[in-house]
Amino acid sequence: MFQVNTPDTDWLEYNGDGARSHYSPIDQIDKSNVNKLKIAWTYSSGGADTVRNRTQMQCNPMIVDGVMYGVSAGTQAFAIDAATGKDIWKTDVADNGGTTSRGVSYWADGTGKRIFFGAGKWLHALDASTGKSIDGFANNGKLDLKIGIQRPGADDYVVSNTSHTIYKNLIITGVRLAESETALLGDIRAYDARTGKLVWTFHTIPTKGEPG
């Protein structure tokens, strides 16, 4: 069952909603009190590394049921208490491609809640409560997004650095590729959010017999 967004309390999608509107209807802050705002808490995500040029935190966090989910400058997913800034969990992913990430995706089916997190060529499925990998998803909780987009003469550059789209029980993915003639195929794909199995592929360069 697809979870319905509750815009007055949660920020369930990347940039707020399916339209990426960055909009929240919360009206507690207005012109009469904005000058009275004070810092309630701060959170240091860690991971900044000037040697490998990992100094930016680009993510747009999500808030679900009072928990904030984001990605650090060191490309590690984390969960904190949105009211206090207290740590709940943080990943320790070694093979993350050394790139920045713009955030995570959230999915729930009534029996469990998952955070999907792209790092390097991998799409990770994490238990939203603990941050642990979901063993029943793909290969011990992670999916290799390079598989299926190879072509003769292509390079190896593929990075999952932007939050993926959730539709019902599907996670729809795109990836960042090289910007030259050696790039891998830029296909859009949908996977089963429970198992990680491929459901459909849209070929951005039509193959034989396809429209276009």
mmCIF file of C-alpha atoms in Angstrom:
data_model
loop_
_atom_site.group_PDB
_atom_site.id
_atom_site.type_symbol
_atom_site.label_atom_id
_atom_site.label_comp_id
_atom_site.label_asym_id
_atom_site.label_seq_id
_atom_site.Cartn_x
_atom_site.Cartn_y
_atom_site.Cartn_z
ATOM 1 C CA MET A 1 0.000 0.000 0.000
ATOM 2 C CA PHE A 2 1.432 3.384 -1.008
ATOM 3 C CA GLN A 3 1.661 5.811 1.901
ATOM 4 C CA VAL A 4 -0.288 9.038 1.412
ATOM 5 C CA ASN A 5 1.614 12.262 2.021
ATOM 6 C CA THR A 6 0.602 14.361 5.030
ATOM 7 C CA PRO A 7 1.980 17.791 4.024
ATOM 8 C CA ASP A 8 1.218 19.482 7.341
ATOM 9 C CA THR A 9 3.608 17.231 9.261
ATOM 10 C CA ASP A 10 5.864 15.281 6.909
ATOM 11 C CA TRP A 11 8.252 15.998 4.044
ATOM 12 C CA LEU A 12 7.976 12.591 2.375
ATOM 13 C CA GLU A 13 9.627 13.286 -0.964
ATOM 14 C CA TYR A 14 12.676 14.942 -2.399
ATOM 15 C CA ASN A 15 11.958 18.712 -2.483
ATOM 16 C CA GLY A 16 8.700 18.173 -0.633
ATOM 17 C CA ASP A 17 6.316 16.498 -3.059
ATOM 18 C CA GLY A 18 5.966 14.871 -6.476
ATOM 19 C CA ALA A 19 5.969 18.297 -8.122
ATOM 20 C CA ARG A 20 9.287 19.147 -6.392
ATOM 21 C CA SER A 21 7.663 22.384 -5.205
ATOM 22 C CA HIS A 22 9.758 22.955 -2.038
ATOM 23 C CA TYR A 23 6.453 24.020 -0.455
ATOM 24 C CA SER A 24 5.249 23.528 3.131
ATOM 25 C CA PRO A 25 1.841 24.785 4.365
ATOM 26 C CA ILE A 26 3.091 25.185 7.951
ATOM 27 C CA ASP A 27 2.108 28.674 9.142
ATOM 28 C CA GLN A 28 3.798 28.955 12.555
ATOM 29 C CA ILE A 29 6.352 31.417 11.201
ATOM 30 C CA ASP A 30 5.152 34.728 9.788
ATOM 31 C CA LYS A 31 6.241 38.362 9.507
ATOM 32 C CA SER A 32 5.295 39.073 13.105
ATOM 33 C CA ASN A 33 7.644 36.515 14.676
ATOM 34 C CA VAL A 34 10.358 35.653 12.152
ATOM 35 C CA ASN A 35 12.764 38.080 13.870
ATOM 36 C CA LYS A 36 12.464 36.048 17.082
ATOM 37 C CA LEU A 37 13.754 32.780 15.643
ATOM 38 C CA LYS A 38 16.615 31.123 17.519
ATOM 39 C CA ILE A 39 18.735 28.051 16.827
ATOM 40 C CA ALA A 40 17.073 25.038 18.448
ATOM 41 C CA TRP A 41 19.821 22.502 17.647
ATOM 42 C CA THR A 42 22.662 21.806 15.215
ATOM 43 C CA TYR A 43 23.798 18.537 13.674
ATOM 44 C CA SER A 44 27.262 17.812 12.291
ATOM 45 C CA SER A 45 26.913 15.123 9.627
ATOM 46 C CA GLY A 46 30.678 14.626 9.312
ATOM 47 C CA GLY A 47 32.462 13.272 6.285
ATOM 48 C CA ALA A 48 34.011 16.452 4.859
ATOM 49 C CA ASP A 49 37.270 15.533 3.121
ATOM 50 C CA THR A 50 39.250 18.286 1.407
ATOM 51 C CA VAL A 51 41.817 15.797 0.032
ATOM 52 C CA ARG A 52 39.180 13.987 -2.031
ATOM 53 C CA ASN A 53 37.139 17.173 -2.515
ATOM 54 C CA ARG A 54 34.167 15.885 -0.547
ATOM 55 C CA THR A 55 33.291 19.095 1.254
ATOM 56 C CA GLN A 56 29.691 19.690 0.231
ATOM 57 C CA MET A 57 26.403 18.573 1.720
ATOM 58 C CA GLN A 58 23.902 18.881 -1.131
ATOM 59 C CA CYS A 59 21.009 16.806 0.176
ATOM 60 C CA ASN A 60 17.422 17.949 0.631
ATOM 61 C CA PRO A 61 16.392 16.105 3.824
ATOM 62 C CA MET A 62 13.077 14.340 4.396
ATOM 63 C CA ILE A 63 11.038 14.197 7.593
ATOM 64 C CA VAL A 64 8.791 11.215 8.307
ATOM 65 C CA ASP A 65 7.044 10.659 11.646
ATOM 66 C CA GLY A 66 9.403 13.027 13.441
ATOM 67 C CA VAL A 67 12.606 11.575 11.961
ATOM 68 C CA MET A 68 14.844 13.499 9.552
ATOM 69 C CA TYR A 69 16.705 11.515 6.885
ATOM 70 C CA GLY A 70 19.607 12.911 4.896
ATOM 71 C CA VAL A 71 23.043 12.271 3.378
ATOM 72 C CA SER A 72 26.338 13.598 4.749
ATOM 73 C CA ALA A 73 29.175 15.268 2.863
ATOM 74 C CA GLY A 74 30.931 11.894 3.007
ATOM 75 C CA THR A 75 27.985 10.205 1.224
ATOM 76 C CA GLN A 76 26.586 8.376 4.230
ATOM 77 C CA ALA A 77 22.854 8.211 4.904
ATOM 78 C CA PHE A 78 21.712 9.219 8.383
ATOM 79 C CA ALA A 79 18.612 9.532 10.553
ATOM 80 C CA ILE A 80 18.202 12.015 13.406
ATOM 81 C CA ASP A 81 15.418 13.089 15.736
ATOM 82 C CA ALA A 82 13.895 16.111 13.990
ATOM 83 C CA ALA A 83 12.950 17.740 17.311
ATOM 84 C CA THR A 84 16.333 17.432 19.032
ATOM 85 C CA GLY A 85 18.970 16.690 16.368
ATOM 86 C CA LYS A 86 19.985 13.528 18.249
ATOM 87 C CA ASP A 87 21.587 10.713 16.224
ATOM 88 C CA ILE A 88 19.455 7.650 15.504
ATOM 89 C CA TRP A 89 21.640 5.868 12.936
ATOM 90 C CA LYS A 90 24.221 6.486 10.234
ATOM 91 C CA THR A 91 25.575 4.199 7.520
ATOM 92 C CA ASP A 92 29.197 3.210 7.026
ATOM 93 C CA VAL A 93 29.252 2.491 3.289
ATOM 94 C CA ALA A 94 32.755 1.988 1.898
ATOM 95 C CA ASP A 95 32.050 1.806 -1.861
ATOM 96 C CA ASN A 96 30.174 5.069 -2.364
ATOM 97 C CA GLY A 97 31.855 6.442 -5.472
ATOM 98 C CA GLY A 98 33.306 9.431 -3.631
ATOM 99 C CA THR A 99 30.531 11.738 -4.835
ATOM 100 C CA THR A 100 27.982 14.030 -3.239
ATOM 101 C CA SER A 101 24.348 12.943 -2.893
ATOM 102 C CA ARG A 102 21.193 15.030 -3.030
ATOM 103 C CA GLY A 103 19.145 12.863 -0.705
ATOM 104 C CA VAL A 104 17.225 9.665 -0.089
ATOM 105 C CA SER A 105 13.825 8.189 -0.962
ATOM 106 C CA TYR A 106 11.206 6.797 1.441
ATOM 107 C CA TRP A 107 8.834 3.841 0.932
ATOM 108 C CA ALA A 108 6.408 2.056 3.242
ATOM 109 C CA ASP A 109 3.953 -0.787 2.685
ATOM 110 C CA GLY A 110 2.164 -1.099 6.032
ATOM 111 C CA THR A 111 4.548 -3.774 7.352
ATOM 112 C CA GLY A 112 7.846 -1.928 7.108
ATOM 113 C CA LYS A 113 9.513 1.342 6.171
ATOM 114 C CA ARG A 114 12.526 1.686 3.896
ATOM 115 C CA ILE A 115 15.034 4.338 2.977
ATOM 116 C CA PHE A 116 16.562 4.055 -0.497
ATOM 117 C CA PHE A 117 19.988 5.593 -0.755
ATOM 118 C CA GLY A 118 22.189 5.965 -3.830
ATOM 119 C CA ALA A 119 25.989 5.822 -3.420
ATOM 120 C CA GLY A 120 28.284 5.376 -6.389
ATOM 121 C CA LYS A 121 26.765 2.768 -8.693
ATOM 122 C CA TRP A 122 24.810 1.184 -5.844
ATOM 123 C CA LEU A 123 21.209 1.620 -4.735
ATOM 124 C CA HIS A 124 20.902 0.632 -1.071
ATOM 125 C CA ALA A 125 17.692 -0.420 0.670
ATOM 126 C CA LEU A 126 17.835 0.376 4.396
ATOM 127 C CA ASP A 127 15.495 -0.291 7.305
ATOM 128 C CA ALA A 128 14.194 3.190 8.156
ATOM 129 C CA SER A 129 14.269 2.444 11.897
ATOM 130 C CA THR A 130 17.768 1.006 12.164
ATOM 131 C CA GLY A 131 19.678 1.925 8.986
ATOM 132 C CA LYS A 132 20.519 -1.751 8.459
ATOM 133 C CA SER A 133 20.500 -3.239 4.955
ATOM 134 C CA ILE A 134 17.347 -5.082 3.837
ATOM 135 C CA ASP A 135 18.659 -8.585 3.086
ATOM 136 C CA GLY A 136 15.715 -9.496 0.831
ATOM 137 C CA PHE A 137 16.363 -6.596 -1.553
ATOM 138 C CA ALA A 138 18.585 -7.352 -4.576
ATOM 139 C CA ASN A 139 22.041 -8.549 -3.432
ATOM 140 C CA ASN A 140 22.025 -8.399 0.378
ATOM 141 C CA GLY A 141 20.371 -4.989 0.381
ATOM 142 C CA LYS A 142 22.058 -3.265 -2.537
ATOM 143 C CA LEU A 143 21.479 -3.120 -6.280
ATOM 144 C CA ASP A 144 24.174 -2.593 -8.928
ATOM 145 C CA LEU A 145 22.734 0.063 -11.261
ATOM 146 C CA LYS A 146 25.436 -0.466 -13.861
ATOM 147 C CA ILE A 147 23.974 -3.857 -14.745
ATOM 148 C CA GLY A 148 21.724 -3.491 -17.788
ATOM 149 C CA ILE A 149 23.129 -0.236 -19.177
ATOM 150 C CA GLN A 150 26.450 -1.515 -20.515
ATOM 151 C CA ARG A 151 27.278 -1.204 -24.189
ATOM 152 C CA PRO A 152 30.374 -1.987 -26.294
ATOM 153 C CA GLY A 153 33.088 0.660 -25.933
ATOM 154 C CA ALA A 154 31.477 2.367 -22.942
ATOM 155 C CA ASP A 155 33.331 3.540 -19.848
ATOM 156 C CA ASP A 156 32.527 2.536 -16.266
ATOM 157 C CA TYR A 157 31.208 5.848 -14.923
ATOM 158 C CA VAL A 158 27.797 5.551 -13.292
ATOM 159 C CA VAL A 159 26.682 7.394 -10.148
ATOM 160 C CA SER A 160 23.385 7.336 -8.292
ATOM 161 C CA ASN A 161 23.507 10.793 -6.719
ATOM 162 C CA THR A 162 19.913 12.077 -6.801
ATOM 163 C CA SER A 163 16.868 10.793 -4.926
ATOM 164 C CA HIS A 164 14.845 8.270 -6.891
ATOM 165 C CA THR A 165 11.092 8.449 -7.474
ATOM 166 C CA ILE A 166 8.670 6.195 -5.601
ATOM 167 C CA TYR A 167 5.416 5.176 -7.308
ATOM 168 C CA LYS A 168 3.284 2.654 -5.435
ATOM 169 C CA ASN A 169 5.586 -0.360 -5.030
ATOM 170 C CA LEU A 170 8.145 0.754 -7.595
ATOM 171 C CA ILE A 171 11.360 2.710 -7.248
ATOM 172 C CA ILE A 172 12.127 4.494 -10.521
ATOM 173 C CA THR A 173 15.767 5.265 -11.152
ATOM 174 C CA GLY A 174 17.965 7.392 -13.326
ATOM 175 C CA VAL A 175 21.731 7.749 -12.933
ATOM 176 C CA ARG A 176 24.473 10.217 -13.697
ATOM 177 C CA LEU A 177 26.717 9.150 -16.584
ATOM 178 C CA ALA A 178 29.735 10.508 -18.428
ATOM 179 C CA GLU A 179 29.115 13.381 -20.860
ATOM 180 C CA SER A 180 31.092 11.998 -23.784
ATOM 181 C CA GLU A 181 30.765 9.425 -26.548
ATOM 182 C CA THR A 182 31.946 6.690 -24.163
ATOM 183 C CA ALA A 183 28.961 7.082 -21.813
ATOM 184 C CA LEU A 184 26.896 4.118 -20.688
ATOM 185 C CA LEU A 185 23.234 3.920 -21.715
ATOM 186 C CA GLY A 186 20.981 6.453 -19.977
ATOM 187 C CA ASP A 187 17.951 4.200 -19.588
ATOM 188 C CA ILE A 188 15.241 4.893 -16.995
ATOM 189 C CA ARG A 189 14.345 1.816 -14.979
ATOM 190 C CA ALA A 190 11.797 0.733 -12.393
ATOM 191 C CA TYR A 191 12.487 -1.881 -9.750
ATOM 192 C CA ASP A 192 10.259 -3.677 -7.261
ATOM 193 C CA ALA A 193 10.709 -1.816 -3.965
ATOM 194 C CA ARG A 194 10.441 -5.061 -1.998
ATOM 195 C CA THR A 195 12.745 -7.348 -3.970
ATOM 196 C CA GLY A 196 14.901 -5.137 -6.184
ATOM 197 C CA LYS A 197 13.836 -7.044 -9.310
ATOM 198 C CA LEU A 198 13.684 -5.101 -12.575
ATOM 199 C CA VAL A 199 10.074 -4.370 -13.610
ATOM 200 C CA TRP A 200 10.481 -2.195 -16.707
ATOM 201 C CA THR A 201 13.031 -0.216 -18.711
ATOM 202 C CA PHE A 202 12.544 2.906 -20.834
ATOM 203 C CA HIS A 203 15.258 3.146 -23.476
ATOM 204 C CA THR A 204 16.219 6.786 -23.928
ATOM 205 C CA ILE A 205 17.815 5.711 -27.209
ATOM 206 C CA PRO A 206 15.108 3.548 -28.855
ATOM 207 C CA THR A 207 16.114 0.036 -29.804
ATOM 208 C CA LYS A 208 15.064 -1.770 -32.984
ATOM 209 C CA GLY A 209 11.282 -1.867 -33.358
ATOM 210 C CA GLU A 210 10.597 0.790 -30.683
ATOM 211 C CA PRO A 211 8.909 4.153 -31.440
ATOM 212 C CA GLY A 212 11.375 6.926 -32.251
#
